[in-house]
Tab-separated table of C-alpha atoms in Angstrom:
chain	number	residue	atom	x	y	z
A	1	MET	CA	0.000	0.000	0.000
A	2	ASN	CA	1.240	3.464	-0.792
A	3	SER	CA	-1.167	5.355	1.463
A	4	PRO	CA	-1.797	4.879	5.209
A	5	GLY	CA	-5.037	3.027	4.443
A	6	ALA	CA	-6.857	1.892	1.330
A	7	GLN	CA	-10.306	3.195	0.487
A	8	VAL	CA	-13.141	0.720	0.845
A	9	PRO	CA	-16.901	1.133	0.306
A	10	PHE	CA	-18.698	1.578	3.590
A	11	PRO	CA	-20.551	-1.528	4.794
A	12	PRO	CA	-23.935	-1.428	6.504
A	13	ALA	CA	-24.180	-1.469	10.296
A	14	SER	CA	-26.414	-4.507	10.416
A	15	GLY	CA	-26.390	-7.921	11.971
A	16	ARG	CA	-28.322	-11.165	11.675
A	17	ARG	CA	-31.827	-10.442	12.981
A	18	ILE	CA	-34.588	-12.841	13.966
A	19	GLY	CA	-38.326	-12.210	13.877
A	20	TRP	CA	-41.021	-12.272	16.542
A	21	GLN	CA	-42.113	-15.825	15.746
A	22	GLU	CA	-38.519	-17.038	16.024
A	23	LEU	CA	-38.391	-16.034	19.683
A	24	PRO	CA	-39.194	-18.907	22.053
A	25	ARG	CA	-42.856	-19.016	23.051
A	26	ALA	CA	-41.966	-18.424	26.704
A	27	VAL	CA	-40.045	-15.256	25.774
A	28	ARG	CA	-42.948	-13.931	23.690
A	29	SER	CA	-45.343	-14.662	26.525
A	30	GLY	CA	-43.029	-12.957	29.016
A	31	ILE	CA	-42.871	-9.817	26.876
A	32	GLU	CA	-46.662	-9.712	26.499
A	33	GLU	CA	-47.132	-10.241	30.223
A	34	LEU	CA	-44.709	-7.412	30.953
A	35	LEU	CA	-46.580	-5.096	28.558
A	36	GLY	CA	-50.027	-6.203	29.696
A	37	ALA	CA	-51.297	-6.728	26.149
A	38	ALA	CA	-50.927	-9.095	23.215
A	39	VAL	CA	-48.591	-8.337	20.324
A	40	VAL	CA	-50.578	-8.034	17.086
A	41	SER	CA	-47.691	-7.061	14.784
A	42	ALA	CA	-43.909	-6.955	14.990
A	43	THR	CA	-41.645	-5.219	12.479
A	44	SER	CA	-37.947	-6.087	12.445
A	45	GLN	CA	-35.388	-3.266	12.454
A	46	PRO	CA	-32.146	-3.996	10.585
A	47	GLY	CA	-29.662	-1.561	12.194
A	48	GLY	CA	-27.119	-2.671	14.778
A	49	PHE	CA	-25.031	-5.786	15.286
A	50	SER	CA	-26.890	-7.781	17.921
A	51	PRO	CA	-27.551	-11.379	16.768
A	52	GLY	CA	-31.125	-11.362	18.031
A	53	ALA	CA	-34.421	-9.551	17.623
A	54	ALA	CA	-34.954	-5.796	17.288
A	55	LEU	CA	-38.678	-5.314	16.844
A	56	ARG	CA	-41.194	-2.513	16.797
A	57	LEU	CA	-44.333	-3.947	18.390
A	58	ARG	CA	-47.971	-2.942	17.997
A	59	LEU	CA	-50.168	-4.152	20.852
A	60	SER	CA	-53.804	-5.191	21.044
A	61	ASP	CA	-54.637	-2.005	22.989
A	62	GLN	CA	-53.030	0.139	20.224
A	63	ARG	CA	-49.956	0.968	22.282
A	64	ARG	CA	-46.504	0.495	20.787
A	65	ALA	CA	-43.225	-0.758	22.211
A	66	PHE	CA	-39.743	-1.682	21.049
A	67	VAL	CA	-38.010	-4.888	22.120
A	68	LYS	CA	-34.431	-6.076	21.859
A	69	ALA	CA	-34.114	-9.775	22.626
A	70	VAL	CA	-31.168	-12.126	22.457
A	71	GLY	CA	-30.431	-15.687	23.503
A	72	SER	CA	-27.329	-17.382	24.822
A	73	GLN	CA	-26.686	-18.749	21.325
A	74	PRO	CA	-24.933	-18.051	19.038
A	75	ASN	CA	-23.201	-15.274	21.022
A	76	PRO	CA	-23.415	-15.602	24.817
A	77	ASP	CA	-21.687	-12.227	25.304
A	78	SER	CA	-24.785	-10.484	23.952
A	79	LEU	CA	-26.768	-11.494	27.050
A	80	ALA	CA	-24.440	-9.478	29.266
A	81	MET	CA	-24.641	-6.493	26.924
A	82	HIS	CA	-28.457	-6.470	27.012
A	83	ARG	CA	-28.465	-6.761	30.804
A	84	GLU	CA	-25.945	-3.941	31.076
A	85	GLU	CA	-27.958	-1.702	28.770
A	86	ALA	CA	-31.107	-2.265	30.837
A	87	ARG	CA	-29.199	-1.506	34.033
A	88	ARG	CA	-27.816	1.745	32.660
A	89	LEU	CA	-31.070	2.904	31.097
A	90	ALA	CA	-32.758	2.427	34.467
A	91	GLN	CA	-30.140	4.722	36.022
A	92	LEU	CA	-30.227	7.533	33.466
A	93	PRO	CA	-32.121	10.692	34.436
A	94	ALA	CA	-35.713	10.927	33.229
A	95	SER	CA	-34.762	14.060	31.284
A	96	ALA	CA	-32.148	12.245	29.189
A	97	PRO	CA	-33.020	11.986	25.464
A	98	VAL	CA	-33.032	8.186	25.454
A	99	PRO	CA	-35.773	5.564	25.077
A	100	ARG	CA	-37.628	4.933	28.336
A	101	LEU	CA	-37.101	1.457	29.797
A	102	LEU	CA	-40.442	-0.342	30.174
A	103	GLY	CA	-39.102	-3.552	31.633
A	104	VAL	CA	-36.869	-6.593	31.212
A	105	HIS	CA	-37.721	-10.252	30.687
A	106	ASP	CA	-34.735	-12.400	31.703
A	107	ASN	CA	-35.046	-16.157	32.069
A	108	GLY	CA	-31.315	-16.855	32.143
A	109	GLU	CA	-31.144	-18.093	28.555
A	110	TRP	CA	-32.908	-15.135	26.921
A	111	VAL	CA	-32.919	-11.444	27.753
A	112	ALA	CA	-35.547	-9.122	26.294
A	113	VAL	CA	-35.183	-5.397	26.933
A	114	VAL	CA	-38.528	-3.661	26.385
A	115	LEU	CA	-38.384	0.035	25.554
A	116	GLU	CA	-40.495	2.968	24.555
A	117	ASP	CA	-41.005	2.959	20.778
A	118	ILE	CA	-39.903	6.298	19.345
A	119	GLU	CA	-41.124	7.429	15.947
A	120	GLY	CA	-38.236	8.835	13.977
A	121	THR	CA	-35.524	8.368	11.392
A	122	HIS	CA	-31.825	7.632	11.512
A	123	PRO	CA	-29.407	10.106	9.923
A	124	HIS	CA	-29.168	9.834	6.154
A	125	LEU	CA	-26.208	7.959	4.739
A	126	PRO	CA	-24.037	9.214	3.186
A	127	TRP	CA	-23.978	11.772	5.971
A	128	ARG	CA	-25.461	15.209	5.356
A	129	LEU	CA	-23.590	18.109	6.935
A	130	GLY	CA	-26.759	19.682	8.310
A	131	GLU	CA	-27.770	16.502	10.108
A	132	LEU	CA	-24.261	15.907	11.389
A	133	GLY	CA	-24.168	19.451	12.749
A	134	ARG	CA	-27.468	18.829	14.553
A	135	VAL	CA	-26.068	15.639	16.076
A	136	LEU	CA	-22.911	17.352	17.330
A	137	ALA	CA	-24.971	20.197	18.802
A	138	ALA	CA	-27.179	17.621	20.551
A	139	ILE	CA	-24.096	15.889	21.964
A	140	GLU	CA	-22.890	19.228	23.344
A	141	ARG	CA	-26.259	19.897	24.998
A	142	PHE	CA	-26.356	16.383	26.441
A	143	GLN	CA	-22.858	16.746	27.860
A	144	ALA	CA	-23.540	20.162	29.354
A	145	ARG	CA	-26.617	18.754	31.088
A	146	PHE	CA	-24.917	15.616	32.379
A	147	THR	CA	-21.592	16.914	33.615
A	148	PRO	CA	-20.883	15.968	36.326
A	149	CYS	CA	-22.060	12.460	35.551
A	150	PRO	CA	-25.386	11.829	37.346
A	151	VAL	CA	-25.093	8.023	37.374
A	152	PRO	CA	-23.572	6.784	40.647
A	153	GLY	CA	-20.869	4.175	40.314
A	154	LEU	CA	-20.629	4.382	36.524
A	155	PRO	CA	-17.207	3.072	35.436
A	156	THR	CA	-14.729	5.388	33.793
A	157	VAL	CA	-13.813	4.900	30.140
A	158	ALA	CA	-10.445	3.550	31.234
A	159	GLU	CA	-12.031	1.057	33.640
A	160	ARG	CA	-14.676	-0.216	31.239
A	161	HIS	CA	-12.461	-0.309	28.153
A	162	ARG	CA	-9.070	-1.205	29.613
A	163	ASP	CA	-8.659	-4.004	27.042
A	164	VAL	CA	-9.693	-1.810	24.108
A	165	PHE	CA	-6.926	0.710	23.590
A	166	ASN	CA	-3.997	-1.682	23.191
A	167	GLY	CA	-4.449	-2.763	19.578
A	168	TRP	CA	-1.018	-1.697	18.372
A	169	ALA	CA	0.655	-3.467	21.305
A	170	ARG	CA	-1.217	-6.640	20.406
A	171	LEU	CA	-0.145	-6.293	16.790
A	172	LEU	CA	3.500	-6.070	17.876
A	173	ASP	CA	3.078	-9.710	18.911
A	174	ASP	CA	1.543	-10.661	15.566
A	175	PRO	CA	4.228	-10.216	12.880
A	176	GLU	CA	2.060	-11.940	10.285
A	177	ALA	CA	-0.773	-9.405	10.607
A	178	GLU	CA	-1.556	-7.624	7.332
A	179	LEU	CA	-1.134	-3.938	8.142
A	180	PRO	CA	-1.075	-0.756	6.067
A	181	ASP	CA	2.504	0.186	5.163
A	182	TRP	CA	2.338	3.328	7.289
A	183	ALA	CA	1.216	1.368	10.352
A	184	ARG	CA	3.899	-1.290	9.840
A	185	ARG	CA	6.636	1.357	9.556
A	186	ASN	CA	5.457	3.151	12.682
A	187	LEU	CA	4.238	0.217	14.753
A	188	LEU	CA	6.622	0.716	17.677
A	189	LYS	CA	5.790	4.422	17.931
A	190	LEU	CA	2.073	3.704	17.666
A	191	ALA	CA	2.213	1.151	20.473
A	192	GLU	CA	4.152	3.588	22.648
A	193	ARG	CA	1.696	6.430	21.973
A	194	GLU	CA	-1.413	4.403	22.766
A	195	ARG	CA	-0.056	3.526	26.223
A	196	GLY	CA	-0.938	7.018	27.385
A	197	CYS	CA	-4.575	6.774	26.324
A	198	ASP	CA	-6.064	5.992	29.739
A	199	LEU	CA	-4.532	9.120	31.261
A	200	VAL	CA	-6.019	11.509	28.682
A	201	LEU	CA	-9.586	10.217	29.026
A	202	ALA	CA	-10.195	11.200	32.641
A	203	GLY	CA	-13.291	13.327	33.182
A	204	ASP	CA	-16.766	13.310	34.696
A	205	THR	CA	-19.084	13.574	31.703
A	206	LEU	CA	-21.727	10.913	31.034
A	207	LEU	CA	-20.604	9.217	27.810
A	208	HIS	CA	-22.331	6.870	25.388
A	209	CYS	CA	-19.032	5.450	24.043
A	210	ASP	CA	-20.437	3.921	20.840
A	211	LEU	CA	-22.083	6.681	18.823
A	212	ARG	CA	-22.732	5.880	15.159
A	213	ALA	CA	-25.507	6.697	12.729
A	214	ASP	CA	-27.428	3.531	13.653
A	215	ASN	CA	-27.377	4.552	17.342
A	216	LEU	CA	-28.922	7.964	16.648
A	217	LEU	CA	-32.515	8.884	15.885
A	218	PHE	CA	-34.211	12.129	14.904
A	219	ASP	CA	-37.623	12.032	16.566
A	220	ARG	CA	-40.769	13.569	15.087
A	221	SER	CA	-39.887	16.994	16.518
A	222	GLY	CA	-36.385	16.806	15.049
A	223	ASP	CA	-34.616	16.272	18.368
A	224	VAL	CA	-31.821	13.713	18.619
A	225	VAL	CA	-32.454	10.549	20.647
A	226	PHE	CA	-29.440	8.471	21.695
A	227	LEU	CA	-29.945	4.698	21.401
A	228	ASP	CA	-28.089	1.611	22.660
A	229	TRP	CA	-26.386	2.219	26.029
A	230	PRO	CA	-24.487	-0.936	27.093
A	231	SER	CA	-21.110	0.845	26.896
A	232	ALA	CA	-22.049	3.895	29.005
A	233	SER	CA	-19.093	5.317	30.931
A	234	ARG	CA	-17.832	8.593	32.308
A	235	GLY	CA	-14.848	10.512	31.026
A	236	ILE	CA	-13.710	13.482	29.012
A	237	ALA	CA	-16.392	15.171	26.916
A	238	TRP	CA	-14.596	15.012	23.580
A	239	PHE	CA	-14.436	11.216	23.727
A	240	ASP	CA	-17.886	10.632	22.204
A	241	PRO	CA	-17.566	12.841	19.087
A	242	LEU	CA	-14.046	11.578	18.409
A	243	VAL	CA	-15.065	7.940	18.669
A	244	MET	CA	-17.875	8.662	16.205
A	245	ALA	CA	-15.647	10.485	13.709
A	246	PRO	CA	-14.118	7.435	11.935
A	247	SER	CA	-17.571	6.000	11.204
A	248	VAL	CA	-18.706	9.411	9.894
A	249	ALA	CA	-15.740	9.601	7.520
A	250	MET	CA	-16.205	5.969	6.486
A	251	GLN	CA	-19.885	6.561	5.732
A	252	ALA	CA	-19.016	9.245	3.177
A	253	GLY	CA	-19.216	12.102	5.658
A	254	PRO	CA	-16.637	14.831	6.197
A	255	ASP	CA	-13.066	14.352	7.337
A	256	PRO	CA	-12.721	13.611	11.074
A	257	GLU	CA	-11.169	17.032	11.652
A	258	TRP	CA	-14.521	18.546	10.636
A	259	VAL	CA	-16.045	16.761	13.625
A	260	VAL	CA	-13.306	18.132	15.890
A	261	GLU	CA	-13.920	21.665	14.658
A	262	HIS	CA	-17.695	21.441	15.118
A	263	HIS	CA	-17.767	20.122	18.688
A	264	ALA	CA	-16.787	22.715	21.293
A	265	GLY	CA	-15.184	20.236	23.680
A	266	ALA	CA	-13.066	18.666	20.958
A	267	ARG	CA	-12.215	22.010	19.367
A	268	ASP	CA	-10.901	23.296	22.698
A	269	GLY	CA	-9.297	20.010	23.749
A	270	ASP	CA	-5.580	19.430	24.103
A	271	PRO	CA	-4.346	18.530	20.580
A	272	GLU	CA	-1.756	16.053	21.828
A	273	GLN	CA	-4.294	14.243	23.986
A	274	ILE	CA	-6.702	14.051	21.063
A	275	THR	CA	-3.943	12.631	18.862
A	276	THR	CA	-3.255	9.982	21.498
A	277	LEU	CA	-6.885	8.868	21.402
A	278	VAL	CA	-6.912	8.872	17.584
A	279	VAL	CA	-3.835	6.642	17.536
A	280	ALA	CA	-5.375	4.280	20.092
A	281	MET	CA	-8.695	4.131	18.209
A	282	ALA	CA	-6.880	3.273	14.982
A	283	GLY	CA	-5.103	0.412	16.715
A	284	TYR	CA	-8.363	-0.867	18.159
A	285	PHE	CA	-10.184	-0.915	14.806
A	286	VAL	CA	-7.280	-2.417	12.873
A	287	GLN	CA	-6.498	-5.136	15.411
A	288	ARG	CA	-10.129	-6.122	15.971
A	289	SER	CA	-10.870	-6.193	12.234
A	290	LEU	CA	-8.205	-8.882	11.758
A	291	GLN	CA	-9.838	-11.282	14.240
A	292	PRO	CA	-12.353	-14.007	13.328
A	293	ALA	CA	-15.949	-12.821	13.284
A	294	PRO	CA	-17.695	-13.259	16.655
A	295	PRO	CA	-20.460	-15.875	16.618
A	296	GLY	CA	-23.629	-14.446	15.114
A	297	LEU	CA	-21.965	-11.178	14.042
A	298	PRO	CA	-20.788	-11.870	10.477
A	299	THR	CA	-20.635	-8.215	9.364
A	300	LEU	CA	-18.857	-6.673	12.367
A	301	ARG	CA	-15.252	-7.167	11.226
A	302	ARG	CA	-15.883	-5.575	7.830
A	303	PHE	CA	-17.443	-2.571	9.550
A	304	GLN	CA	-14.460	-2.291	11.903
A	305	ALA	CA	-12.028	-2.617	8.997
A	306	ALA	CA	-13.666	0.306	7.200
A	307	GLN	CA	-13.496	2.415	10.363
A	308	GLY	CA	-9.872	1.365	10.701
A	309	VAL	CA	-9.038	2.795	7.293
A	310	ALA	CA	-10.478	6.168	8.300
A	311	ALA	CA	-8.807	6.086	11.718
A	312	VAL	CA	-5.386	5.131	10.349
A	313	ASN	CA	-5.527	7.945	7.809
A	314	TRP	CA	-6.521	10.320	10.598
A	315	ALA	CA	-3.691	9.138	12.849
A	316	ALA	CA	-1.170	9.561	10.027
A	317	ALA	CA	-2.364	13.115	9.379
A	318	ARG	CA	-2.304	14.128	13.061
A	319	THR	CA	1.078	12.590	13.925
A	320	GLY	CA	2.811	13.683	10.728
A	321	TRP	CA	4.815	10.456	10.818
A	322	ARG	CA	6.068	9.199	7.463
């Protein structure tokens, strides 16, 4: 390769979904009991990577609900993620622009998180600058409202993601890994730079930690609703927009530096600290994209690889390394 990363078409953020009738009868009955009404229709939603159900429900009493349900197979880790999301949603302030948690059905083998159904649309892809600007403004408002973090005991970014920002170090131990030429030439420096990532992320802002277009919704009034909260943490405010920036660039949006310039916290952040996070993110996406696909998540590695291209290019530009 002659450039830090090769261009690839952006893949969809979608997993392998199952329908309402594919849920075990006991799970369907548990959801209906929780809601106090029968489900008369269920429409599958394609966005996101969970290997289970994501369904908009219409009930016999004309109410609506949204359910995310997953079983212990094929990916047992998804159970813990659904339980964690329910736990965090229950802790978020009522004023937070997130779906309201209606209840959880958990029988040990299946977890169904039942949420308020919000009418709305995801951002257009390729990204439109106007919509991206609205999202960044909404992130700023959210962060101003929820700093200091109002969730007691919420882990820090460093605590929750301690095994995330060490991708380049892992790749040092994998000489056969297929890396961009720029990353291979600078691998030792990249691994050294990412070691400082934990120190630059300290803060007390409530963070989502996994913002992407499929985790954002414009409701009927045009306000932004933030979806999917299993990775919630607390840390420095510019973490969320920076983590989103590689997916924005990959999905035919503007360069990541546009995101930095249009989020006040990132724009005013320490440039060297931001570069450290960019380097660490690039290592995460590249290293994870080279691993076998997790059970039930056949599209995840391709999505990470595309983000890795954008992140590597960004890291090369910010470091100035040849």
